[in-house]
C-alpha positions as MATLAB code, in Angstrom:
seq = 'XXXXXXXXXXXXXXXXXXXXXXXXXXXXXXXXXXXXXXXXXXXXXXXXXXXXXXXXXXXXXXXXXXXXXXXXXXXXXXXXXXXXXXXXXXXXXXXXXXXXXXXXXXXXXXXXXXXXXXXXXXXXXXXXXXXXXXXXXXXXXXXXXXXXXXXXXXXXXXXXXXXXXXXXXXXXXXXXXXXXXXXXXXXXXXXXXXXXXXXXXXXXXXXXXXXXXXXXXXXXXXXXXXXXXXXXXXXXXXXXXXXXXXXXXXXXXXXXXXXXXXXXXXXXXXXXXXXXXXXXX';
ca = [
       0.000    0.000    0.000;
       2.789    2.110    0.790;
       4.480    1.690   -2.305;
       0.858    2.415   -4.334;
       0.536    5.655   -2.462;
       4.671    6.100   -3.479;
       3.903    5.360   -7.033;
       0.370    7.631   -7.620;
       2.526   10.988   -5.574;
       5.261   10.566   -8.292;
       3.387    8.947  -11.476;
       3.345   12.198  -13.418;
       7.106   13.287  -12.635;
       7.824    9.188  -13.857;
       5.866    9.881  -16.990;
       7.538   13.166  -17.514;
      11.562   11.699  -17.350;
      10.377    8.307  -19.128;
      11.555    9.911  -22.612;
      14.855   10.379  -21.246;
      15.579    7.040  -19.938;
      14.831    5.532  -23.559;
      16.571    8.178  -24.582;
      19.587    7.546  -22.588;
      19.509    3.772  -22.960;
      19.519    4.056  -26.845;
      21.795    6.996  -26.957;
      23.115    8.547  -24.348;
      25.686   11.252  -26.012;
      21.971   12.733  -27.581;
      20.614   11.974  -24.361;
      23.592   14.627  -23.170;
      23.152   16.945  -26.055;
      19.298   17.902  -25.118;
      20.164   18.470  -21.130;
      22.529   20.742  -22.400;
      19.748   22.674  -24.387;
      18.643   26.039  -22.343;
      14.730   26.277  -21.517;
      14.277   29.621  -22.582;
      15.455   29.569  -26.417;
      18.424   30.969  -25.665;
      22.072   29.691  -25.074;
      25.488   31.856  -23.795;
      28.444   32.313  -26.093;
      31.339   34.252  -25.504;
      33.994   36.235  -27.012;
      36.678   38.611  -26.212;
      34.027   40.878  -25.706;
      32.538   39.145  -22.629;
      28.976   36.867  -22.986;
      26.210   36.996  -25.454;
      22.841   35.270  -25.680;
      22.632   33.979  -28.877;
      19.314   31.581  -30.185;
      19.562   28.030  -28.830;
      18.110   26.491  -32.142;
      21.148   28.861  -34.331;
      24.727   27.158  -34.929;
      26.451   30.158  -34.901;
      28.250   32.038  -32.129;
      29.257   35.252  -30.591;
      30.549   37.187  -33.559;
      27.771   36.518  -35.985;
      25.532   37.333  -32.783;
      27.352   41.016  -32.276;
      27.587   41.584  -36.155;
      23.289   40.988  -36.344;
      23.087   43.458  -33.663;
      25.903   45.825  -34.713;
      24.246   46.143  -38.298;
      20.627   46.418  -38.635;
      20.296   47.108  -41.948;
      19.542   45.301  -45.328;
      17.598   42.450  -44.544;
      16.550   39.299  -46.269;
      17.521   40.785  -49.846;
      20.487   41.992  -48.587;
      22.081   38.731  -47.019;
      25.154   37.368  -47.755;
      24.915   35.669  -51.235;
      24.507   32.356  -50.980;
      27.173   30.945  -53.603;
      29.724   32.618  -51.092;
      28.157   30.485  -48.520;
      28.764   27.469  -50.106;
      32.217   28.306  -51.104;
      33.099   29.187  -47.213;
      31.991   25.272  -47.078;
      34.320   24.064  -49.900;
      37.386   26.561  -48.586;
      36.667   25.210  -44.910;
      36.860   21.525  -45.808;
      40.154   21.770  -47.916;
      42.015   24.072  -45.066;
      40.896   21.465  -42.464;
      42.446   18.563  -44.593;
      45.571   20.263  -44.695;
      45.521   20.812  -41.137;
      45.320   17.703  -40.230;
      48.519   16.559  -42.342;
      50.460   19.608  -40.081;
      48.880   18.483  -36.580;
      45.329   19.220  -36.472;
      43.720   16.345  -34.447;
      42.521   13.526  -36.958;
      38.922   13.436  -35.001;
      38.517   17.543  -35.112;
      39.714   17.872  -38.340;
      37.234   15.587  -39.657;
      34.074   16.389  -37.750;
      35.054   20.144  -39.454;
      35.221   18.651  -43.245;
      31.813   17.184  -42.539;
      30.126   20.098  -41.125;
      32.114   21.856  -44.207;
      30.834   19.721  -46.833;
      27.302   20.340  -45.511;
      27.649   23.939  -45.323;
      28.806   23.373  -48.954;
      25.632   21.196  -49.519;
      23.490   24.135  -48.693;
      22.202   22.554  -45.904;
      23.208   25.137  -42.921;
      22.395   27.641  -45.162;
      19.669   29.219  -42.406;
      22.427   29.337  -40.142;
      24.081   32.174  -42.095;
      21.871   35.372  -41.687;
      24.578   38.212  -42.078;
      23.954   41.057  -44.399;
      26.579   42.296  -47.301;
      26.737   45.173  -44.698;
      30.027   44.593  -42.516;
      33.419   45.657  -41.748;
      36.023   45.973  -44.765;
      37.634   42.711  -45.421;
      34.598   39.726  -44.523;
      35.606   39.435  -40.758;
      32.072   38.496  -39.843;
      31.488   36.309  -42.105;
      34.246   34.694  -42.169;
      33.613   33.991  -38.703;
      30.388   32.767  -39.435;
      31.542   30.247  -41.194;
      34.060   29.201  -38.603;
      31.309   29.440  -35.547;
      28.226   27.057  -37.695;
      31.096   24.637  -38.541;
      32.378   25.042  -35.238;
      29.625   23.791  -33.571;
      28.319   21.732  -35.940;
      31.288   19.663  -35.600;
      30.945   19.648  -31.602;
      27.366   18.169  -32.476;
      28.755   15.754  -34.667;
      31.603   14.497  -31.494;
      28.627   14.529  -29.351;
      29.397   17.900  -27.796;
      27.157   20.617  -27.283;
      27.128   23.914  -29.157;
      28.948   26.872  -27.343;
      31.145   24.895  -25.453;
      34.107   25.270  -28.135;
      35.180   21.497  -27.970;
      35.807   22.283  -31.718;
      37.102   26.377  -31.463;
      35.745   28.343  -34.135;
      39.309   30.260  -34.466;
      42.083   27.555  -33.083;
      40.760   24.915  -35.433;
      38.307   26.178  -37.894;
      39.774   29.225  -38.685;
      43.621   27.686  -37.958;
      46.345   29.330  -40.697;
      43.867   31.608  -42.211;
      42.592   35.116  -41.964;
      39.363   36.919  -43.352;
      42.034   38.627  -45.271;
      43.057   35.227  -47.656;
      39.534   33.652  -46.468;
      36.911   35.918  -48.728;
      38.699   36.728  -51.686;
      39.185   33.344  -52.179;
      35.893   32.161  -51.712;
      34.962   35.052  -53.985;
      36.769   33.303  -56.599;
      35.526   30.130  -55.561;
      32.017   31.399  -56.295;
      32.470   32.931  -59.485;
      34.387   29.752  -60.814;
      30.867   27.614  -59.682;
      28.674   29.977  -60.537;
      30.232   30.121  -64.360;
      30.388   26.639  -64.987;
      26.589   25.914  -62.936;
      24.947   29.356  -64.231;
      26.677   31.328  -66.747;
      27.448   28.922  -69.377;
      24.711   26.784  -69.782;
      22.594   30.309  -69.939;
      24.891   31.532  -72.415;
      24.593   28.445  -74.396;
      20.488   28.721  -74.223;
      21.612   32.312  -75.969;
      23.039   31.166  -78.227;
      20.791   28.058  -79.579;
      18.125   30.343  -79.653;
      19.543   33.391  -81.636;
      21.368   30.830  -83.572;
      17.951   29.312  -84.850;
      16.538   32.593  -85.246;
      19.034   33.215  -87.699;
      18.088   30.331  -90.096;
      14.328   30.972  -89.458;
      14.668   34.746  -90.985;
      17.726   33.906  -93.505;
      14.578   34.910  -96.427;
      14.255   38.278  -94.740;
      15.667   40.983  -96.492;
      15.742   44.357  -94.652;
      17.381   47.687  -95.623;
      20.621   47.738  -93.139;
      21.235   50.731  -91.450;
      25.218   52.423  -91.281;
      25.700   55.861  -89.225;
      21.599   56.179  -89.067;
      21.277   55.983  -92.776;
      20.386   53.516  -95.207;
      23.084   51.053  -96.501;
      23.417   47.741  -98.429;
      20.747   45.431  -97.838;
      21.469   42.046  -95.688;
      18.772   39.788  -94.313;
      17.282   39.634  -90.643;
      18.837   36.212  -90.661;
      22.198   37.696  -91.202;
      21.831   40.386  -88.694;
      20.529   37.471  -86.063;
      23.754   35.372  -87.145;
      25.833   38.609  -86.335;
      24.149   38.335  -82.484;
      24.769   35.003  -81.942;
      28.375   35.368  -82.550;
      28.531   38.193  -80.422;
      27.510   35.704  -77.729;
      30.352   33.190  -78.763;
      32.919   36.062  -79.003;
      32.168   37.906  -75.945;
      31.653   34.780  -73.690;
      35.173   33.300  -75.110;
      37.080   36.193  -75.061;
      35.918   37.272  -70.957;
      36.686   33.288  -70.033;
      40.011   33.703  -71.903;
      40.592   37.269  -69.484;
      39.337   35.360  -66.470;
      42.154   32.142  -66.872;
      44.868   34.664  -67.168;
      44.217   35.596  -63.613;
      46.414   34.511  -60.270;
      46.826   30.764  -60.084;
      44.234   29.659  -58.108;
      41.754   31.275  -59.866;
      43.243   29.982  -63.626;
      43.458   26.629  -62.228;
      39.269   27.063  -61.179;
      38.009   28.327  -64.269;
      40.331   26.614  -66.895;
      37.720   24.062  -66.885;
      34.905   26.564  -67.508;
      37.222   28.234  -70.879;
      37.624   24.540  -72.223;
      34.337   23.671  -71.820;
      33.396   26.950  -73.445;
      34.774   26.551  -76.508;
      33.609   22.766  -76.658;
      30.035   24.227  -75.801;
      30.308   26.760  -79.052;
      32.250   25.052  -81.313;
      35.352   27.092  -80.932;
];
């Protein structure tokens, strides 16, 4: 009877914990991961600058936090593009490979290429709200690169976010500086952006004009030289003369663009052979 009366006082509180037992029986790292999870939607990060309450459902830190407050301005259609996002991903992944060949720790350095590849995935991408609005050389986000993957890769060790098992700077952001970091990924962007955007675009140009160019070849039009009339031609001539504008103008910018610094020419020289394999060059 005792032990009835025990039960019904503390039934509801049993009910309440059961989740976490199973929880903790199954998997207890997750099990430590949502203890660690503040109650009111918030979670403490700090910097240099002291602490900062940042949103407990966000993967980035105490920068980003400061550079949201710091510069109110621009909103959604202002944000950060996200091609650069997904280049911070790709840049990320390759400087934490090379790390770990000059003493990174194998299990950091890995946990940060897979939170790298799936920033490069697009799948963080929420986790990256800073505007194009920001101090001169990228700092924040740069550093909001290094705090998502940060803590995405304490997630991934079974460590909560915050706690800077995997530091943002020491081991994200290890050998680099915002100063190297976003020009490259600049050039990162452009070189994926050509090759995924630009050129099959440009080659939709140029099928269409080109076909436009047979389909009028029987119209004859007065041409025009200096505003006055001049020797006749035919609208599919003058459509012919637009689509290789298109072939021109695309080859000769890609042939500018891979006579650029190395790691740029060594990006986009696929993008100039594939060019002129695209028109026929």
């Amino acid at each position: 009877m005792i032990f009835l009366k025990l039960f019904l006082c503390i039934k509801d509180e049993f009910f309440t914990i059961l989740p976490y037992i199973a929880i903790a029986i199954i998997e207890p790292r997750s099990l430590h991961t949502l203890l660690q999870q503040p109650s009111n939607g918030f979670r403490e990060e700090r910097d240099t600058f002291g602490p900062i309450q940042v949103p407990a459902d966000k993967l980035w830190g105490a920068q980003t936090q400061r550079s949201l407050q710091n510069f109110e301005i621009g909103g959604e259609r202002e944000r950060m593009p996200e091609p650069i996002i997904r280049a911070f991903g790709i840049l990320k992944k390759c400087a934490a490979k090379v790390n770990m060949e000059y003493g990174l720790d194998p299990a950091i350095a890995k946990a940060i290429m897979q939170a790298a590849q799936e920033v490069a995935d697009g799948m963080l991408n929420e986790h990256f709200p800073l505007v194009i609005w920001q101090t001169g050389s990228g700092t924040q986000s740069n550093m909001n690169a290094n705090e998502v993957i940060a803590n995405r890769a304490a997630e991934i060790l079974g460590h909560k976010r915050g706690e800077k098992y995997v530091h943002p700077n020491d081991h994200v952001n290890r050998s680099q500086s915002s100063n190297d970091t976003f020009p490259t990924v600049m050039h990162i962007a452009a070189a994926m952006e050509i090759n995924s955007r630009l050129l099959p675009n440009l080659k939709t140009l140029y099928a269409t004009v080109h076909t436009k160019s047979i389909e009028f070849k029987d119209i004859v039009k007065i041409g025009r030289t200096h505003t006055q009339d001049a020797t006749p031609l035919t609208l599919g001539q003058e459509f012919s003369g637009y689509s290789t504008q298109v072939v021109l103008f695309s080859y000769l910018r890609m042939v500018s663009s891979c006579n650029m610094e190395l790691i740029v020419s060594l990006a986009l020289y696929p993008a100039c052979i594939r060019l002129t394999r695209l028109f026929h060059i």
